[in-house]
mmCIF file of N, CA and C in Angstrom:
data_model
loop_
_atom_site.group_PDB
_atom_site.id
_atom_site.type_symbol
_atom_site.label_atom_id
_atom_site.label_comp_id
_atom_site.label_asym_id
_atom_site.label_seq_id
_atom_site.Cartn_x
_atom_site.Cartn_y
_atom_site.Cartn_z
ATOM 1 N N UNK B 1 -48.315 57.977 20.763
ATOM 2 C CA UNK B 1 -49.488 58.416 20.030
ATOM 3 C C UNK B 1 -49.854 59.826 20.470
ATOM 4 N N UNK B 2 -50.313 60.623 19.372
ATOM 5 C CA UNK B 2 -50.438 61.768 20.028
ATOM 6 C C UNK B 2 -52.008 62.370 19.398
ATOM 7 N N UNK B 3 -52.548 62.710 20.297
ATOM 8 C CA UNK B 3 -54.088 62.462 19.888
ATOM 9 C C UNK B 3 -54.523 64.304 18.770
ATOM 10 N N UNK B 4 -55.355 63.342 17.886
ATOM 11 C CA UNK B 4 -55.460 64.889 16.560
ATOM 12 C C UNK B 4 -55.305 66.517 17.172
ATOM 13 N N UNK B 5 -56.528 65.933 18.751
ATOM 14 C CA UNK B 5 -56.810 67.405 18.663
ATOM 15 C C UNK B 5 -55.758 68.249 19.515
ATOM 16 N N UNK B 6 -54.169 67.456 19.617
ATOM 17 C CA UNK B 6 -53.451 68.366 19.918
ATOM 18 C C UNK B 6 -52.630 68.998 19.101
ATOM 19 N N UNK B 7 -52.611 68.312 17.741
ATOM 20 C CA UNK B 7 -51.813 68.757 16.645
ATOM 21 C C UNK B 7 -51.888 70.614 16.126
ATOM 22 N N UNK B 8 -53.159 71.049 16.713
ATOM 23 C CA UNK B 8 -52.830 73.006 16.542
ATOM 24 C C UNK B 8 -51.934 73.380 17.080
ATOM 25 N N UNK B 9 -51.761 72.893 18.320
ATOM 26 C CA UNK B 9 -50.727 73.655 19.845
ATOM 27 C C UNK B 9 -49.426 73.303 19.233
ATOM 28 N N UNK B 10 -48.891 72.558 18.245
ATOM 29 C CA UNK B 10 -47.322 72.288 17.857
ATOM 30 C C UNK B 10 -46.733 73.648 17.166
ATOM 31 N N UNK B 11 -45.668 73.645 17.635
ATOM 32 C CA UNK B 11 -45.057 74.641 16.602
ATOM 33 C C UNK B 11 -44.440 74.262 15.651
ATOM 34 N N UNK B 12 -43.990 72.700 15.751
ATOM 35 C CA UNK B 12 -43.544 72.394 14.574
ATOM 36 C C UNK B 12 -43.598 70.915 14.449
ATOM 37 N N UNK B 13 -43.473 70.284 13.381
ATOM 38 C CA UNK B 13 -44.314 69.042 13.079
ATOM 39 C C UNK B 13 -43.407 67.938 12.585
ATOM 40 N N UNK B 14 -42.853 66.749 12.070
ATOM 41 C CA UNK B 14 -41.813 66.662 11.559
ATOM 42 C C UNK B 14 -42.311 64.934 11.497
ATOM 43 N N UNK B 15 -41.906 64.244 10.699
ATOM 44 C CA UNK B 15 -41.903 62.382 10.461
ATOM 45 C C UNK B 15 -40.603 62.249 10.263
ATOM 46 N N UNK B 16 -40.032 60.851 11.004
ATOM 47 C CA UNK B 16 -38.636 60.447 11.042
ATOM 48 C C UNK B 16 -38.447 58.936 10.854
ATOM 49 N N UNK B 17 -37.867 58.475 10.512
ATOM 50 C CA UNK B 17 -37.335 57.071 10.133
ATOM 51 C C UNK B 17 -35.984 56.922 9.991
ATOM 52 N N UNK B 18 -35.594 55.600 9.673
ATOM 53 C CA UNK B 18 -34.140 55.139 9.576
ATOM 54 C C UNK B 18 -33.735 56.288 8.475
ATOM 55 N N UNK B 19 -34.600 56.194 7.350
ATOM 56 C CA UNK B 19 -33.928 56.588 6.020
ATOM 57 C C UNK B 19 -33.782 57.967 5.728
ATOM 58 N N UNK B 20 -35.440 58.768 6.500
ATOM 59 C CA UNK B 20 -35.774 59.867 6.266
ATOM 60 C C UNK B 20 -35.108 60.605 7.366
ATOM 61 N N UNK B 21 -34.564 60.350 8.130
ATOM 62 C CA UNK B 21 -33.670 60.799 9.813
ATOM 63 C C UNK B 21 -35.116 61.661 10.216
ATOM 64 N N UNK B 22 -35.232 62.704 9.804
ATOM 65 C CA UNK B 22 -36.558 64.297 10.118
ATOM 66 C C UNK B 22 -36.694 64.609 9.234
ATOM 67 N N UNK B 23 -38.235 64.348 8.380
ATOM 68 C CA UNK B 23 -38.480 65.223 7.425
ATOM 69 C C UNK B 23 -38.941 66.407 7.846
ATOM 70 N N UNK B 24 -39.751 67.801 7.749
ATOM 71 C CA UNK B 24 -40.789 68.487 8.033
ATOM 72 C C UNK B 24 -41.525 68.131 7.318
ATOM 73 N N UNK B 25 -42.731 68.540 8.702
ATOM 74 C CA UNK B 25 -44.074 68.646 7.925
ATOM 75 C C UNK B 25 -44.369 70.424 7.809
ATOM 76 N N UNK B 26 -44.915 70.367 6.704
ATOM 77 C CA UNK B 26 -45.418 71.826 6.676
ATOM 78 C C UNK B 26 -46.921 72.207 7.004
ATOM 79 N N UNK B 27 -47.683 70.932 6.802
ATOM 80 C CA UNK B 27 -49.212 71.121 6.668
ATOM 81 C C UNK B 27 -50.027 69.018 6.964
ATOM 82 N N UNK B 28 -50.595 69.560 7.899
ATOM 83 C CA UNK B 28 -51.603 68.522 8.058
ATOM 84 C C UNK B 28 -52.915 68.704 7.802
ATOM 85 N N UNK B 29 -53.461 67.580 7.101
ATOM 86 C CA UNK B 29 -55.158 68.300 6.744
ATOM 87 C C UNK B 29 -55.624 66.851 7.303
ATOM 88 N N UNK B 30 -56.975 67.494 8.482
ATOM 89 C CA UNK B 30 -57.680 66.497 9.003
ATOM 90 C C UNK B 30 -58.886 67.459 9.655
ATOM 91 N N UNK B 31 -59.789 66.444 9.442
ATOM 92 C CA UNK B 31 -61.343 66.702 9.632
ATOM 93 C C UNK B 31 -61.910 68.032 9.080
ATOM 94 N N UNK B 32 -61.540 68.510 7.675
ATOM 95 C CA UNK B 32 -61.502 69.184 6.674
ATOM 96 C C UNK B 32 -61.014 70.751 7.449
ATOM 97 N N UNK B 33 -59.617 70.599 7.887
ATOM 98 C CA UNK B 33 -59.240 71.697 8.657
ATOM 99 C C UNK B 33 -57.705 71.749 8.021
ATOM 100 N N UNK B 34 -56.977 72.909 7.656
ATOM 101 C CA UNK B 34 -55.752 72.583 7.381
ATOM 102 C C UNK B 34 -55.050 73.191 8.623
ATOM 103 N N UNK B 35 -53.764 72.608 9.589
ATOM 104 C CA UNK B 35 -53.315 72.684 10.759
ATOM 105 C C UNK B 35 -51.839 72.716 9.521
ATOM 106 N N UNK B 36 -51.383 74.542 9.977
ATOM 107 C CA UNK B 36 -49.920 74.606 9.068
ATOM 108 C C UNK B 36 -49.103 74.596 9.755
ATOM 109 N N UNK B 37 -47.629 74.151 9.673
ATOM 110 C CA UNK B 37 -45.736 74.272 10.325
ATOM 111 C C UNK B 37 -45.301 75.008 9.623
ATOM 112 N N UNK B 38 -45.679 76.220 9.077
ATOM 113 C CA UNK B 38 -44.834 77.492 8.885
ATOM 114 C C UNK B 38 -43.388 77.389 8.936
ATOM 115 N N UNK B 39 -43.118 77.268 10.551
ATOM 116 C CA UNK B 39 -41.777 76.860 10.575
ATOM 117 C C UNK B 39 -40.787 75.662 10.433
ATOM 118 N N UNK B 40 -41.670 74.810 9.940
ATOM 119 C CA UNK B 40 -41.400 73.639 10.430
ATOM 120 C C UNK B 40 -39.942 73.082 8.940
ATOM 121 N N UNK B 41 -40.078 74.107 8.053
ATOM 122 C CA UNK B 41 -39.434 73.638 6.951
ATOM 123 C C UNK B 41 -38.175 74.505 6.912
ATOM 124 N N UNK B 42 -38.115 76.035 7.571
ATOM 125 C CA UNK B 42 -37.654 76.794 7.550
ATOM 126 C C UNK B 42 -35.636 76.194 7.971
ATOM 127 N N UNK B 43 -34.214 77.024 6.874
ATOM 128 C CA UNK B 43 -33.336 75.710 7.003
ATOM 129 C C UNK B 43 -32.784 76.741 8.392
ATOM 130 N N UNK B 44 -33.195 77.686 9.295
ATOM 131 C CA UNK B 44 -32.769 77.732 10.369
ATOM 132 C C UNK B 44 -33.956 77.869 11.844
ATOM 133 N N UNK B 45 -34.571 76.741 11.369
ATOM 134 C CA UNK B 45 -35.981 76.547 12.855
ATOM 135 C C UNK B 45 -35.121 75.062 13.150
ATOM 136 N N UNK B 46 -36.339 74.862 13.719
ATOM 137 C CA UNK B 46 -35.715 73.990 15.221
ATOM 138 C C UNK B 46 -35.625 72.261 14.376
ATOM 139 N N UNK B 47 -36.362 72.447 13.673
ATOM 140 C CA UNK B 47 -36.708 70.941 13.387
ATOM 141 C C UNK B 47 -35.363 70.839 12.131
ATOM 142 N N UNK B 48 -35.220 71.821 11.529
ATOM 143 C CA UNK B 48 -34.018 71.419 10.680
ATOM 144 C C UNK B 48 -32.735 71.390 11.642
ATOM 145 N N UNK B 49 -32.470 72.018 12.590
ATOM 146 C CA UNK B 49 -31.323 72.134 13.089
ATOM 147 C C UNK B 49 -31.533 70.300 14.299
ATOM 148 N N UNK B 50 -32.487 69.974 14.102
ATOM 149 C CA UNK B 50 -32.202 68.194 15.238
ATOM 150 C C UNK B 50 -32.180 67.849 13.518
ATOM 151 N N UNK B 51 -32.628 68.112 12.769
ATOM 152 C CA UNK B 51 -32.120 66.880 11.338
ATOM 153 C C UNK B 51 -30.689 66.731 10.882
ATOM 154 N N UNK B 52 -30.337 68.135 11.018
ATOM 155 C CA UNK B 52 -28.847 68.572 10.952
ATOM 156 C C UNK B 52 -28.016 67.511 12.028
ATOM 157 N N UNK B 53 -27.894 67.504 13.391
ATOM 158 C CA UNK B 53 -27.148 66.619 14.429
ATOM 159 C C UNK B 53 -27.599 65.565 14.477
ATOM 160 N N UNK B 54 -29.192 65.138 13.734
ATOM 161 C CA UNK B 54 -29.061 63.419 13.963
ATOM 162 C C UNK B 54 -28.154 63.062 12.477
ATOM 163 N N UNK B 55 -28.111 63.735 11.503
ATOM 164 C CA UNK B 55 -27.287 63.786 10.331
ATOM 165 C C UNK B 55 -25.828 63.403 11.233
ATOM 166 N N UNK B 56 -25.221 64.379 11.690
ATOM 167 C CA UNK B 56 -24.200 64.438 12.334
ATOM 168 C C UNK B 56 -23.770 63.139 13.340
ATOM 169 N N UNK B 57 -24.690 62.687 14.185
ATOM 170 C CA UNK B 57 -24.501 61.335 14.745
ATOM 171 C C UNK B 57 -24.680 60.079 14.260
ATOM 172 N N UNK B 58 -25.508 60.238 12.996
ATOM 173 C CA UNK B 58 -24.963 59.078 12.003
ATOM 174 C C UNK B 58 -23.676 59.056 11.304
ATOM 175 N N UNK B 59 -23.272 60.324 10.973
ATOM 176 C CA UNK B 59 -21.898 60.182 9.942
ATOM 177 C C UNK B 59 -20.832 59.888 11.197
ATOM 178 N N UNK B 60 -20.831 60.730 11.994
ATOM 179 C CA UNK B 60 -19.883 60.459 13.274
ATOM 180 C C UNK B 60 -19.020 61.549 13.363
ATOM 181 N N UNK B 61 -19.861 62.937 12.955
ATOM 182 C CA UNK B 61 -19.629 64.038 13.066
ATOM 183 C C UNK B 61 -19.786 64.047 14.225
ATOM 184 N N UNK B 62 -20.711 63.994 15.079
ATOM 185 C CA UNK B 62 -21.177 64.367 16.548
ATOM 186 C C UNK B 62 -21.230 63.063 17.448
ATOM 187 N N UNK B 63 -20.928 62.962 18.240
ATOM 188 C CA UNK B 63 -21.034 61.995 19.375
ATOM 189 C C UNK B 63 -22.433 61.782 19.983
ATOM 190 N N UNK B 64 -22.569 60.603 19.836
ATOM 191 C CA UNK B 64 -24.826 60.212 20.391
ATOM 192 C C UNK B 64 -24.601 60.227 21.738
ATOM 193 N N UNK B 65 -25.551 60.593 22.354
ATOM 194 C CA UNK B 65 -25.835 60.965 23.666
ATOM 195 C C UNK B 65 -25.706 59.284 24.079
ATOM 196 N N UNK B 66 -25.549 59.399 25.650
ATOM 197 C CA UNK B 66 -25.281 58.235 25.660
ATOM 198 C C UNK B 66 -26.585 56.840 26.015
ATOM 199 N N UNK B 67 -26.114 55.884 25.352
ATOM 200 C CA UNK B 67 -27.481 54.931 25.229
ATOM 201 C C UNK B 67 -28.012 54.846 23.807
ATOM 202 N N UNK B 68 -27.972 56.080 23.090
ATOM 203 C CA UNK B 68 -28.568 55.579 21.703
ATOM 204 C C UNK B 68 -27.816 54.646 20.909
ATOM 205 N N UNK B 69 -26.650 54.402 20.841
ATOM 206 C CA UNK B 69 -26.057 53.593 19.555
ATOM 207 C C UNK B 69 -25.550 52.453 20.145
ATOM 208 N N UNK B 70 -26.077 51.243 19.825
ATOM 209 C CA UNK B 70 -25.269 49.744 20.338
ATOM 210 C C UNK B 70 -24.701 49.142 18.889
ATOM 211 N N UNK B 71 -23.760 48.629 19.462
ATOM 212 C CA UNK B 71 -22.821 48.079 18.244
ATOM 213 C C UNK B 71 -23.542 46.435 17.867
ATOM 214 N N UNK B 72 -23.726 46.277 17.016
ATOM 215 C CA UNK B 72 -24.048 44.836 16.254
ATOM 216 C C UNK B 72 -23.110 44.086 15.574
ATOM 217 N N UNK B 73 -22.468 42.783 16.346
ATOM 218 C CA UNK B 73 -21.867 42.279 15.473
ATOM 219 C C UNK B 73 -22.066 41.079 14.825
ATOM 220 N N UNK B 74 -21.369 40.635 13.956
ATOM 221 C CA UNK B 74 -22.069 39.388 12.912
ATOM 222 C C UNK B 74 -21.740 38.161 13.528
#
């Protein structure tokens, strides 16, 4: 959890899931304040380039650090 009033100090902002791997965020609006990620969408800042290699460690372009991926079998 990361509490509102630290959300100015980010440089960049981002929501992730199974499906969505890293989206960016560009803009949060809370307590009638808009808090912007400028960079956060940009396709050579930081948050596209971890969407890019978790891309990559799902296809099996890149090798997962070790501990993230356990095998499931039926």
């Amino acid at each position: 959890k990361v509490p509102a009033s630290e959300l100015k100090d980010f440089v960049g902002c981002g929501l992730c899931g199974t499906a969505a791997v890293i989206s960016p965020v560009g803009r949060i609006d809370y307590d009638g304040e808009s808090i912007l990620y400028p960079e956060s969408g940009k396709p050579d800042g930081n948050m596209m380039k971890l969407r890019e290699l978790l891309v990559k460690i799902q296809t099996g372009e890149e090798k997962a650090p070790e501990g993230w991926l356990r095998e499931i079998k039926a």
